Short mmCIF file of C-alpha atoms and ligand atoms in Angstrom, two decimals:
data_model
loop_
_atom_site.label_atom_id
_atom_site.label_comp_id
_atom_site.label_asym_id
_atom_site.label_seq_id
_atom_site.Cartn_x
_atom_site.Cartn_y
_atom_site.Cartn_z
CA MET A 1 3.13 7.32 -8.07
CA SER A 2 1.96 4.16 -5.93
CA PRO A 3 -1.47 3.50 -5.03
CA SER A 4 -0.09 3.42 -1.54
CA GLY A 5 1.61 6.91 -1.64
CA MET A 6 -1.41 7.96 -3.53
CA ALA A 7 -3.78 6.67 -0.91
CA GLY A 8 -1.53 8.87 1.69
CA ILE A 9 -1.87 11.88 -0.42
CA THR A 10 -5.56 11.31 -0.80
CA GLU A 11 -6.14 11.32 2.97
CA ASN A 12 -3.84 14.35 3.08
CA ARG A 13 -5.60 15.90 0.56
CA ARG A 14 -9.29 15.28 2.30
CA THR A 15 -7.78 17.06 5.05
CA ALA A 16 -7.01 19.94 3.01
CA ARG A 17 -10.16 20.07 0.90
CA ASN A 18 -10.43 23.64 1.69
CA VAL A 19 -9.43 25.05 -1.44
CA SER A 20 -9.19 28.45 -0.25
CA SER A 21 -5.89 27.21 1.68
CA SER A 22 -3.03 29.38 0.71
CA ARG A 23 -0.89 26.63 -0.15
CA PRO A 24 -0.91 25.61 -3.66
CA ALA A 25 -1.49 21.63 -4.04
CA GLN A 26 1.56 19.56 -4.42
CA ASN A 27 0.21 17.98 -7.91
CA GLY A 28 3.39 17.18 -9.43
CA THR A 29 2.99 20.32 -12.49
CA GLY A 30 5.00 22.72 -10.36
CA PRO A 31 8.62 23.25 -9.27
CA ALA A 32 10.18 22.57 -6.14
CA GLU A 33 7.98 24.26 -3.23
CA SER A 34 11.39 26.29 -2.33
CA GLU A 35 12.75 27.86 -5.28
CA PRO A 36 10.56 30.87 -6.36
CA ASP A 37 10.00 30.18 -10.47
CA ALA A 38 9.24 32.62 -12.94
CA LEU A 39 5.53 32.46 -12.11
CA THR A 40 5.87 33.55 -8.65
CA ILE A 41 8.39 36.13 -9.29
CA GLY A 42 6.44 37.57 -11.68
CA ARG A 43 3.45 37.63 -9.17
CA ARG A 44 5.39 39.34 -6.85
CA ILE A 45 6.39 42.27 -9.14
CA ARG A 46 2.81 42.68 -10.31
CA TYR A 47 1.75 42.72 -6.64
CA LEU A 48 4.18 45.00 -5.47
CA ARG A 49 3.11 47.12 -8.30
CA THR A 50 -0.28 47.58 -7.72
CA SER A 51 -0.12 47.91 -4.31
CA LYS A 52 2.29 50.71 -5.27
CA GLY A 53 -0.65 52.13 -7.53
CA MET A 54 1.60 52.09 -10.16
CA THR A 55 0.74 50.89 -13.91
CA LEU A 56 2.38 48.86 -16.09
CA ASP A 57 3.71 51.62 -18.10
CA ASP A 58 4.86 53.31 -15.25
CA LEU A 59 7.11 50.75 -14.09
CA ALA A 60 8.24 50.13 -17.77
CA SER A 61 9.37 53.26 -17.96
CA ALA A 62 10.84 53.50 -14.64
CA ILE A 63 13.20 50.51 -16.00
CA ASP A 64 13.52 51.96 -19.08
CA ARG A 65 11.81 48.86 -20.87
CA ALA A 66 8.38 48.40 -23.13
CA PRO A 67 5.49 48.03 -21.17
CA SER A 68 4.95 44.39 -22.90
CA GLN A 69 8.15 43.31 -21.57
CA VAL A 70 6.65 43.74 -17.99
CA SER A 71 3.95 41.96 -18.78
CA THR A 72 5.52 38.80 -20.06
CA LEU A 73 7.86 39.11 -16.76
CA GLU A 74 4.45 39.49 -14.95
CA ASN A 75 3.18 36.67 -16.47
CA GLY A 76 5.95 34.55 -15.90
CA LYS A 77 6.43 33.72 -19.53
CA ARG A 78 9.94 34.64 -19.03
CA GLU A 79 12.59 34.43 -16.39
CA PRO A 80 14.04 37.88 -15.59
CA LYS A 81 17.78 38.51 -15.62
CA PHE A 82 19.42 39.65 -12.09
CA SER A 83 19.88 43.08 -13.61
CA GLN A 84 16.54 43.56 -14.28
CA LEU A 85 15.32 42.49 -10.93
CA GLN A 86 17.47 45.23 -9.23
CA ALA A 87 16.10 47.89 -11.73
CA ILE A 88 12.53 46.54 -10.84
CA ALA A 89 13.20 46.04 -6.72
CA ARG A 90 14.38 49.89 -7.12
CA ALA A 91 11.65 51.08 -9.11
CA LEU A 92 9.22 49.43 -6.33
CA GLY A 93 11.23 50.75 -3.73
CA ALA A 94 11.49 47.09 -2.49
CA GLY A 95 14.34 44.77 -2.05
CA VAL A 96 15.62 42.11 -4.40
CA ASP A 97 14.67 39.60 -1.73
CA ASP A 98 11.01 40.58 -1.82
CA LEU A 99 11.01 39.79 -5.70
CA LEU A 100 12.85 36.21 -5.19
CA SER A 101 10.71 35.00 -2.15
CA ALA A 102 9.32 31.63 -3.22
CA GLU A 103 5.73 32.55 -1.02
CA PRO A 104 2.87 33.90 -3.23
CA PRO A 105 2.02 37.45 -2.46
CA SER A 106 -1.53 36.55 -1.68
CA GLU A 107 -3.97 33.92 -1.57
CA ARG A 108 -5.65 35.23 -4.49
CA ASP A 109 -1.85 34.46 -5.97
CA ALA A 110 -1.04 31.17 -4.63
CA LEU A 111 -4.10 29.88 -6.23
CA GLU A 112 -4.11 31.63 -9.69
CA ILE A 113 -0.76 30.34 -9.66
CA GLU A 114 -1.46 26.75 -9.04
CA LEU A 115 -4.14 27.02 -11.65
CA GLU A 116 -1.59 28.82 -14.37
CA ARG A 117 0.84 25.63 -13.58
CA ALA A 118 -1.88 23.09 -13.98
CA GLN A 119 -2.82 24.67 -17.30
CA ARG A 120 0.68 24.79 -18.43
CA GLY A 121 1.22 21.00 -17.38
CA PRO A 122 1.21 18.25 -19.28
CA LEU A 123 -2.27 16.30 -18.22
CA PHE A 124 -4.28 19.72 -19.35
CA ALA A 125 -2.19 19.73 -22.56
CA THR A 126 -3.68 16.14 -23.42
CA LEU A 127 -6.96 17.14 -23.15
CA GLY A 128 -6.79 19.56 -26.06
CA LEU A 129 -8.97 22.42 -24.17
CA GLU A 130 -8.49 26.25 -23.86
CA GLY A 131 -7.37 27.26 -20.78
CA VAL A 132 -9.51 29.76 -18.95
CA ARG A 133 -8.40 33.48 -18.89
CA ILE A 134 -6.87 34.01 -15.22
CA GLY A 135 -7.06 37.09 -13.77
CA LYS A 136 -9.33 39.82 -11.81
CA SER A 137 -12.38 38.86 -14.00
CA LEU A 138 -12.30 35.21 -12.58
CA PRO A 139 -14.63 35.05 -9.42
CA HIS A 140 -13.15 33.27 -6.50
CA ASP A 141 -15.57 30.27 -6.49
CA ALA A 142 -14.91 29.73 -9.80
CA LEU A 143 -11.36 29.70 -9.54
CA ALA A 144 -11.71 27.27 -6.44
CA THR A 145 -13.68 25.00 -8.12
CA ILE A 146 -11.65 24.56 -11.25
CA LEU A 147 -8.74 24.07 -9.13
CA ALA A 148 -10.47 21.27 -7.41
CA LEU A 149 -11.63 19.84 -10.38
CA HIS A 150 -7.41 19.81 -11.79
CA ARG A 151 -6.30 18.57 -8.32
CA GLU A 152 -8.90 15.32 -8.75
CA LEU A 153 -7.53 15.24 -12.59
CA GLU A 154 -4.53 14.86 -11.42
CA ARG A 155 -5.39 12.27 -8.71
CA LEU A 156 -7.66 10.38 -10.80
CA HIS A 157 -4.71 9.87 -13.39
CA SER A 158 -1.98 8.78 -11.03
CA GLU A 159 -4.13 6.32 -9.94
CA ARG A 160 -5.10 4.77 -13.12
CA ALA A 161 -1.58 4.71 -14.11
CA ALA A 162 -0.47 3.16 -10.70
CA THR A 163 -2.85 0.25 -10.85
CA PRO A 164 -3.78 -1.21 -13.96
CA GLU A 165 -7.13 -1.86 -14.87
CA GLU A 166 -5.69 -5.91 -15.73
CA ALA A 167 -4.73 -6.13 -12.15
CA ARG A 168 -7.27 -4.70 -10.02
CA ARG A 169 -9.80 -7.02 -11.85
CA ALA A 170 -7.54 -9.88 -11.45
CA ASN A 171 -7.40 -9.11 -7.39
CA GLY A 172 -11.13 -8.93 -7.08
CA GLU A 173 -11.98 -11.79 -9.08
CA LEU A 174 -9.54 -14.22 -7.06
CA ARG A 175 -10.85 -12.76 -3.64
CA ASP A 176 -14.47 -13.77 -4.89
CA ASP A 177 -13.63 -17.11 -5.77
CA MET A 178 -11.45 -17.78 -2.84
CA ARG A 179 -14.57 -16.11 -0.74
CA ALA A 180 -16.70 -18.83 -2.49
CA LYS A 181 -14.48 -21.64 -1.43
CA ASP A 182 -14.45 -20.62 1.93
CA ASN A 183 -10.57 -20.27 1.44
CA TYR A 184 -10.36 -24.03 1.12
CA LEU A 185 -8.76 -25.72 -1.49
CA PRO A 186 -9.27 -29.47 -1.57
CA GLU A 187 -7.06 -30.46 -3.92
CA LEU A 188 -4.11 -28.88 -2.91
CA GLU A 189 -4.96 -31.08 0.63
CA GLN A 190 -4.69 -33.93 -1.34
CA VAL A 191 -1.37 -32.72 -3.14
CA ALA A 192 -0.12 -31.97 0.53
CA LYS A 193 -0.95 -35.42 1.87
CA ALA A 194 0.56 -37.43 -0.72
CA LEU A 195 3.47 -35.65 -0.94
CA LEU A 196 3.93 -35.86 2.66
CA ALA A 197 3.17 -39.66 2.38
CA ASP A 198 5.60 -40.05 -0.14
CA VAL A 199 8.59 -38.90 2.19
CA GLY A 200 7.20 -40.95 5.11
CA HIS A 201 5.45 -38.36 6.88
CA THR A 202 2.16 -39.54 8.29
CA SER A 203 1.11 -37.92 11.52
CA GLY A 204 1.51 -34.53 13.26
CA PRO A 205 3.29 -31.29 12.80
CA LEU A 206 5.99 -31.49 9.98
CA PRO A 207 9.62 -31.49 11.47
CA GLN A 208 11.84 -28.52 10.28
CA ARG A 209 14.21 -31.22 8.71
CA MET A 210 11.57 -32.88 6.50
CA ALA A 211 11.60 -29.58 4.23
CA ALA A 212 14.82 -30.90 3.24
CA GLU A 213 13.68 -34.13 2.67
CA ILE A 214 11.05 -33.34 0.46
CA ALA A 215 13.49 -31.50 -1.53
CA ALA A 216 15.46 -34.41 -2.15
CA HIS A 217 12.46 -36.70 -2.75
CA LEU A 218 11.76 -34.38 -5.58
CA GLY A 219 15.43 -34.34 -6.89
CA PHE A 220 16.53 -31.05 -6.06
CA THR A 221 20.05 -30.23 -4.03
CA LEU A 222 19.77 -27.06 -1.53
CA HIS A 223 22.28 -23.93 -1.89
CA TYR A 224 22.44 -21.32 0.54
CA VAL A 225 24.10 -18.10 -0.84
CA SER A 226 24.46 -14.40 -0.26
CA ASP A 227 23.88 -12.97 -3.37
CA LEU A 228 20.43 -13.92 -3.95
CA PRO A 229 18.85 -11.34 -6.52
CA HIS A 230 16.88 -8.62 -4.11
CA SER A 231 13.89 -9.36 -5.90
CA THR A 232 13.57 -12.82 -4.69
CA ARG A 233 12.77 -15.32 -2.09
CA SER A 234 14.25 -18.09 -4.01
CA VAL A 235 15.47 -19.28 -7.48
CA ILE A 236 14.50 -22.79 -8.63
CA ASP A 237 17.30 -23.88 -11.49
CA THR A 238 15.43 -26.77 -12.96
CA ARG A 239 18.47 -27.64 -15.39
CA TYR A 240 20.54 -28.75 -12.53
CA ARG A 241 17.71 -29.48 -10.29
CA ARG A 242 19.09 -26.77 -7.39
CA VAL A 243 17.26 -24.92 -5.37
CA TYR A 244 18.98 -21.37 -4.53
CA LEU A 245 18.02 -19.91 -0.72
CA PRO A 246 19.08 -16.93 1.22
CA SER A 247 22.01 -18.16 3.65
CA LYS A 248 21.00 -18.22 7.32
CA GLY A 249 19.94 -14.59 8.57
CA PHE A 250 20.04 -12.88 5.37
CA ARG A 251 18.41 -10.07 5.37
CA GLY A 252 16.99 -10.58 8.33
CA ARG A 253 14.66 -13.33 7.48
CA SER A 254 15.17 -17.16 8.85
CA ASN A 255 12.14 -18.26 7.86
CA THR A 256 13.84 -20.13 4.97
CA ARG A 257 11.69 -23.44 5.41
CA SER A 258 8.47 -21.58 4.15
CA ALA A 259 10.78 -20.04 1.26
CA LEU A 260 11.89 -23.22 0.32
CA LEU A 261 8.20 -25.12 0.89
CA GLN A 262 6.69 -22.54 -1.55
CA ALA A 263 9.55 -22.66 -4.34
CA LEU A 264 8.99 -26.39 -4.41
CA ALA A 265 5.16 -25.81 -4.30
CA SER A 266 5.21 -24.38 -7.53
CA HIS A 267 7.34 -26.71 -8.84
CA VAL A 268 4.98 -29.57 -7.61
CA LEU A 269 2.24 -27.73 -9.51
CA ASP A 270 3.32 -27.66 -12.80
CA HIS A 271 3.51 -23.81 -12.26
CA THR A 272 4.43 -22.24 -15.96
CA GLU A 273 5.11 -18.68 -16.82
CA PRO A 274 2.00 -16.90 -16.50
CA ARG A 275 0.16 -15.72 -19.36
CA ASP A 276 -1.33 -13.03 -17.22
CA TYR A 277 -1.76 -11.08 -13.98
CA GLY A 278 -4.69 -13.15 -12.93
CA GLU A 279 -2.45 -16.49 -13.45
CA PHE A 280 0.47 -15.12 -11.37
CA LEU A 281 -1.61 -14.22 -8.70
CA ARG A 282 -3.72 -17.42 -8.81
CA GLN A 283 0.01 -19.09 -8.95
CA ARG A 284 0.85 -17.15 -6.03
CA VAL A 285 -2.03 -18.01 -3.81
CA GLU A 286 -1.53 -21.77 -4.84
CA ALA A 287 2.06 -21.81 -4.00
CA ASN A 288 1.35 -20.26 -0.63
CA TYR A 289 -1.64 -22.44 0.35
CA LEU A 290 0.46 -25.63 -0.64
CA ALA A 291 3.75 -24.94 1.44
CA ALA A 292 0.84 -23.66 4.39
CA ALA A 293 -0.70 -27.13 3.81
CA LEU A 294 2.73 -28.98 4.03
CA MET A 295 3.86 -26.95 7.36
CA VAL A 296 0.44 -27.50 9.19
CA PRO A 297 -1.38 -30.68 7.73
CA GLU A 298 -5.02 -31.03 7.05
CA LYS A 299 -5.30 -33.66 9.66
CA PRO A 300 -3.41 -32.85 12.53
CA GLY A 301 -4.51 -29.08 11.98
CA VAL A 302 -8.18 -29.82 12.04
CA LYS A 303 -7.60 -31.83 15.03
CA PHE A 304 -5.56 -29.34 17.36
CA LEU A 305 -8.15 -26.57 16.35
CA ARG A 306 -11.22 -29.04 16.88
CA ASP A 307 -10.03 -29.99 20.35
CA ALA A 308 -9.36 -26.13 21.14
CA LYS A 309 -12.74 -25.55 20.34
CA ASP A 310 -14.29 -27.82 22.10
CA GLU A 311 -12.17 -25.93 25.25
CA ARG A 312 -13.52 -22.84 23.87
CA ALA A 313 -9.88 -22.06 23.65
CA ILE A 314 -9.07 -21.55 19.84
CA ALA A 315 -5.54 -19.03 19.67
CA ILE A 316 -3.45 -18.50 16.62
CA GLU A 317 -0.51 -18.56 18.81
CA ASP A 318 -0.96 -21.54 20.01
CA LEU A 319 -1.41 -23.15 16.48
CA ARG A 320 1.96 -21.39 15.64
CA ASP A 321 3.84 -22.97 18.35
CA ALA A 322 2.53 -26.27 18.42
CA PHE A 323 3.35 -26.63 14.17
CA GLY A 324 6.43 -24.57 14.59
CA VAL A 325 5.52 -22.04 11.96
CA SER A 326 5.27 -17.95 11.73
CA PHE A 327 2.16 -15.97 12.97
CA GLU A 328 1.13 -15.23 9.66
CA THR A 329 1.18 -18.95 8.59
CA ALA A 330 -0.64 -19.83 11.16
CA ALA A 331 -3.33 -17.59 10.90
CA HIS A 332 -3.21 -18.14 7.28
CA ARG A 333 -3.78 -21.44 7.64
CA PHE A 334 -6.29 -21.14 10.40
CA THR A 335 -8.50 -19.48 7.67
CA ASN A 336 -8.35 -22.05 5.16
CA LEU A 337 -9.49 -24.56 8.19
CA ALA A 338 -12.00 -22.47 9.87
CA THR A 339 -14.95 -22.25 7.90
CA ARG A 340 -14.92 -25.94 6.52
CA HIS A 341 -14.07 -27.76 9.44
CA LEU A 342 -14.93 -25.75 12.36
CA GLY A 343 -18.39 -23.78 10.84
CA ILE A 344 -16.68 -20.41 11.62
CA PRO A 345 -16.56 -17.44 9.13
CA VAL A 346 -13.53 -15.59 9.47
CA HIS A 347 -11.61 -12.52 7.99
CA PHE A 348 -7.60 -12.34 8.32
CA MET A 349 -5.64 -9.31 7.16
CA LYS A 350 -1.96 -7.83 6.71
CA VAL A 351 -1.80 -4.11 7.53
CA HIS A 352 1.74 -2.26 7.22
CA GLU A 353 2.27 -0.21 10.08
CA SER A 354 1.38 2.78 7.65
CA GLY A 355 -2.15 1.87 7.99
CA ILE A 356 -2.29 0.30 4.34
CA LEU A 357 -4.15 -3.14 3.73
CA HIS A 358 -1.40 -5.70 2.08
CA LYS A 359 -3.67 -8.70 2.01
CA ALA A 360 -7.26 -9.54 3.01
CA TYR A 361 -9.69 -12.33 3.18
CA GLU A 362 -12.96 -12.80 4.64
CA ASN A 363 -16.60 -14.70 4.41
CA ASP A 364 -17.99 -13.07 7.58
CA GLY A 365 -19.46 -9.97 5.88
CA VAL A 366 -16.78 -7.62 7.01
CA ARG A 367 -16.62 -4.24 5.11
CA PHE A 368 -12.88 -3.60 4.09
CA PRO A 369 -11.82 -0.18 3.19
CA SER A 370 -12.31 -0.41 -0.95
CA ASP A 371 -11.83 2.21 -3.72
CA ALA A 372 -14.26 3.34 -6.06
CA LEU A 373 -13.90 0.41 -8.16
CA GLY A 374 -13.93 -2.33 -5.63
CA ALA A 375 -10.04 -2.73 -4.60
CA VAL A 376 -8.98 -3.41 -1.16
CA GLU A 377 -4.96 -3.75 -1.28
CA GLY A 378 -3.56 -0.26 -0.95
CA GLN A 379 -6.48 0.95 1.04
CA HIS A 380 -6.28 2.39 4.29
CA VAL A 381 -7.48 0.82 7.14
CA CYS A 382 -10.23 2.30 9.90
CA LYS A 383 -7.77 3.54 12.41
CA GLN A 384 -10.42 2.27 15.38
CA TRP A 385 -9.77 -1.60 13.71
CA THR A 386 -7.58 -3.94 15.95
CA ALA A 387 -5.23 -4.03 12.74
CA ARG A 388 -4.47 -0.33 13.50
CA ARG A 389 -4.83 -0.13 17.10
CA VAL A 390 -2.29 -3.05 18.16
CA PHE A 391 0.39 -1.06 16.80
CA ASP A 392 -0.58 1.57 19.81
CA VAL A 393 0.09 -1.30 22.51
CA GLU A 394 3.39 -1.38 24.33
CA ASP A 395 3.35 -5.42 24.63
CA ARG A 396 4.37 -6.84 21.88
CA PHE A 397 4.47 -10.01 23.29
CA ASN A 398 1.18 -11.00 23.89
CA PRO A 399 -1.43 -10.70 21.04
CA TYR A 400 -3.86 -8.09 21.17
CA ALA A 401 -7.67 -8.68 21.21
CA GLN A 402 -10.50 -5.97 20.46
CA TYR A 403 -14.21 -6.12 19.82
CA THR A 404 -14.97 -3.39 17.21
CA ASP A 405 -18.75 -2.05 16.22
CA THR A 406 -18.93 -1.82 12.56
CA THR A 407 -21.09 -0.80 10.13
CA SER A 408 -21.61 -4.38 9.14
CA GLY A 409 -21.83 -5.85 12.69
CA THR A 410 -19.21 -6.27 15.64
CA TYR A 411 -16.37 -8.36 15.16
CA TRP A 412 -13.99 -9.62 17.34
CA CYS A 413 -10.03 -9.60 16.39
CA THR A 414 -6.89 -10.98 17.51
CA SER A 415 -3.85 -9.08 16.14
CA ARG A 416 0.03 -9.24 16.45
CA VAL A 417 2.90 -6.95 14.99
CA GLU A 418 5.73 -8.69 12.90
CA ASN A 419 9.00 -7.04 12.10
CA THR A 420 10.22 -7.23 8.59
CA PRO A 421 12.52 -5.68 6.68
CA ASP A 422 9.87 -3.84 4.80
CA GLY A 423 8.66 -2.26 8.31
CA ALA A 424 6.11 -3.54 11.11
CA PHE A 425 3.20 -5.44 9.69
CA SER A 426 -0.11 -6.57 11.47
CA VAL A 427 -1.59 -9.99 11.00
CA SER A 428 -4.97 -10.23 12.42
CA VAL A 429 -7.69 -12.80 12.30
CA GLY A 430 -11.22 -11.52 13.27
CA VAL A 431 -14.64 -13.39 13.69
CA PRO A 432 -18.56 -12.01 14.28
CA PHE A 433 -19.19 -11.93 17.59
CA ALA A 434 -21.37 -14.86 17.56
CA HIS A 435 -18.41 -17.14 17.44
CA VAL A 436 -15.99 -15.11 19.88
CA LYS A 437 -17.29 -17.87 22.28
CA TRP A 438 -14.67 -20.45 20.88
CA PHE A 439 -11.89 -18.01 21.37
CA GLU A 440 -9.48 -17.26 23.74
CA GLY A 441 -8.78 -13.65 24.37
CA ARG A 442 -12.61 -13.10 24.29
CA GLU A 443 -12.48 -11.58 27.81
CA THR A 444 -10.98 -8.50 26.75
CA THR A 445 -12.53 -5.21 27.61
CA GLU A 446 -11.33 -3.29 24.60
CA ARG A 447 -13.80 -2.29 22.57
CA ARG A 448 -13.83 0.61 19.85
CA ALA A 449 -16.33 1.69 17.50
CA SER A 450 -16.15 2.17 13.63
CA ARG A 451 -17.78 4.17 11.34
CA CYS A 452 -15.86 3.75 8.50
CA PRO A 453 -16.27 4.37 5.41
CA ASP A 454 -17.99 7.48 6.80
CA GLU A 455 -15.05 9.89 6.62
CA SER A 456 -16.30 11.44 9.95
CA CYS A 457 -15.29 8.50 11.60
CA CYS A 458 -11.35 8.93 11.62
CA ARG A 459 -10.51 10.41 8.17
CA ARG A 460 -11.66 13.70 8.67
CA PRO A 461 -10.00 15.67 11.34
CA PRO A 462 -12.32 17.02 14.27
CA GLN A 463 -13.57 20.49 13.15
CA GLU A 464 -12.04 22.44 15.39
CA LEU A 465 -8.63 21.04 14.98
CA SER A 466 -9.19 21.68 11.19
CA GLU A 467 -10.11 25.30 11.34
CA LYS A 468 -7.06 25.53 13.99
CA TRP A 469 -4.39 24.22 11.51
CA GLY A 470 -5.91 23.59 8.34
CA ASP A 471 -4.23 26.61 6.67
CA PHE A 472 -1.03 26.15 8.58
CA ALA A 473 -0.18 22.19 8.36
CA TRP A 474 1.85 21.05 4.98
CA PRO A 475 2.77 17.60 5.40
CA SER A 476 4.40 15.73 2.48
CA ALA A 477 3.46 11.91 1.91
CA ARG A 478 6.19 9.79 1.64
CA PRO A 479 6.65 7.95 -1.43
CA HIS A 480 6.84 4.25 -1.24
CA ALA A 481 7.14 1.29 -3.32
CA SER A 482 4.22 -0.84 -3.54
CA MET A 483 3.65 -4.06 -4.67
CA LEU A 484 0.47 -3.40 -6.65
CA ALA A 485 2.31 -0.98 -8.61
CA ALA A 486 5.36 -3.11 -9.65
CA MET A 487 3.13 -6.49 -10.50
CA PRO A 488 1.98 -5.81 -13.76
CA SER A 489 5.37 -5.95 -15.70
CA GLY A 490 7.38 -8.57 -16.89
CA ALA A 491 6.87 -12.73 -17.00
CA TYR A 492 7.39 -12.85 -13.44
CA PRO A 493 6.00 -9.14 -11.54
CA GLY A 494 8.14 -7.52 -9.52
CA VAL A 495 11.20 -9.63 -10.10
CA GLU A 496 14.02 -8.60 -12.14
CA THR A 497 14.76 -11.32 -15.03
CA THR A 498 17.75 -10.09 -15.99
CA GLU A 499 19.47 -10.17 -12.55
CA VAL A 500 18.03 -14.08 -11.90
CA TYR A 501 19.49 -15.06 -15.40
CA LYS A 502 22.71 -13.59 -14.23
CA PHE A 503 22.94 -15.22 -10.75
CA LEU A 504 22.10 -18.27 -12.24
CA GLU A 505 25.00 -18.22 -14.65
CA ARG A 506 26.96 -17.22 -12.26
CA HIS A 507 26.37 -19.85 -9.94
CA ALA A 508 25.74 -23.28 -12.43
CA PRO A 509 28.35 -25.72 -11.87
CA GLU A 510 30.83 -26.66 -14.44
CA ASP A 511 29.40 -28.53 -17.23
ZN1 LIG B 1 -12.75 4.65 10.66
#
């Protein structure tokens, strides 16, 4: 299961932590909820039998079987034949439907069935432990606690399987490193400057056509195709020196300039097949950085921002408009230049509409949501934060700004929602309260308080609602592919190499 899928379940699990809930946890060990399995049928038989005051022997003789056979059925060790079910139903004065219902006969039975399934499951088998004896002699609180442990074991197991240690560590190291450098890489600024000088661009924003000139300068021709492999934004063929890009409007992305510059950036930086996941991440950060540094060159970018700061009117959308880039690129570029050149500490977030954090950077002390091991990507962002609240704002034309009081101080953030084929994402830039005086939008009256990671902030529902609905709500988490889960396999994580090679073969010119 993906970490983001897991996070959804975690949240839902927290609201349903009360284990006396009559519903078994959806932990992957049981069959589909709607079909009765042998275990549930057995439980229903036993329930009806005991509520009629019949013993095992009574029922056995009524249906002309040995008591041990009835016991096997009641324990769910065997699926009863339909003719048997009919006989049992008759003996119990019930209908066959009563036996075939998927509903556990009682709350206690639901818990026992769940534990039985967990103990028969593959995860428990790997532990080499003896299961507890499930029956009347097992106290209710012990049953509840053992079940809670099983659920937690299952959750931790899925989480670890989905996000290998290496990926987490590499992510954390890279984030620490970028924070130490204030998200500013002077050597890449130099590479960008030299490349721009090579193609004769010395001042101002980079015109659209210059990206193609950079490609030509590096000896590449551009090819727009409609069958680019699904897992790629662009493909470079270094044998014939071609760059393949999606034809216009393909998959709803019109930003081919940024795709082209990123592809060229990897080439300029001599990136080779990454040796490990850490190197893969670093290459991606460098390619993104260089592409952004070409689109918003340092010198004119800094001049633009300094002028805006002098007028106390810094606005990310102004930077976006002045350089003809996406809001995300403008926000990213702002974080590169803000601390080093303007003396402003910042944070940046890209958050999916589901509330999951996809990208994050900070050097202003803001506390991102994090799991026990310190990973922030894939975590749920506080519902009070600008990055989440912006989704509720109807006006998607103007940027949304908000003050947020957090456990590490008050921040002001500006945010925008951008629609992509993968759903809507908010891109946010924030600064500590002391620096808001430089920004447009500081006059906003929107203000929220966030107590996260305290669960009572926005993760745990209000007690009144919990009491009313706790036993009556059963949402299913929607599984979705996560970037993190896909990454660590293959030479270029997340890319299907075979698909890429076949694509290149198909498009190669005749020798
Ligand atoms: Zn919160």
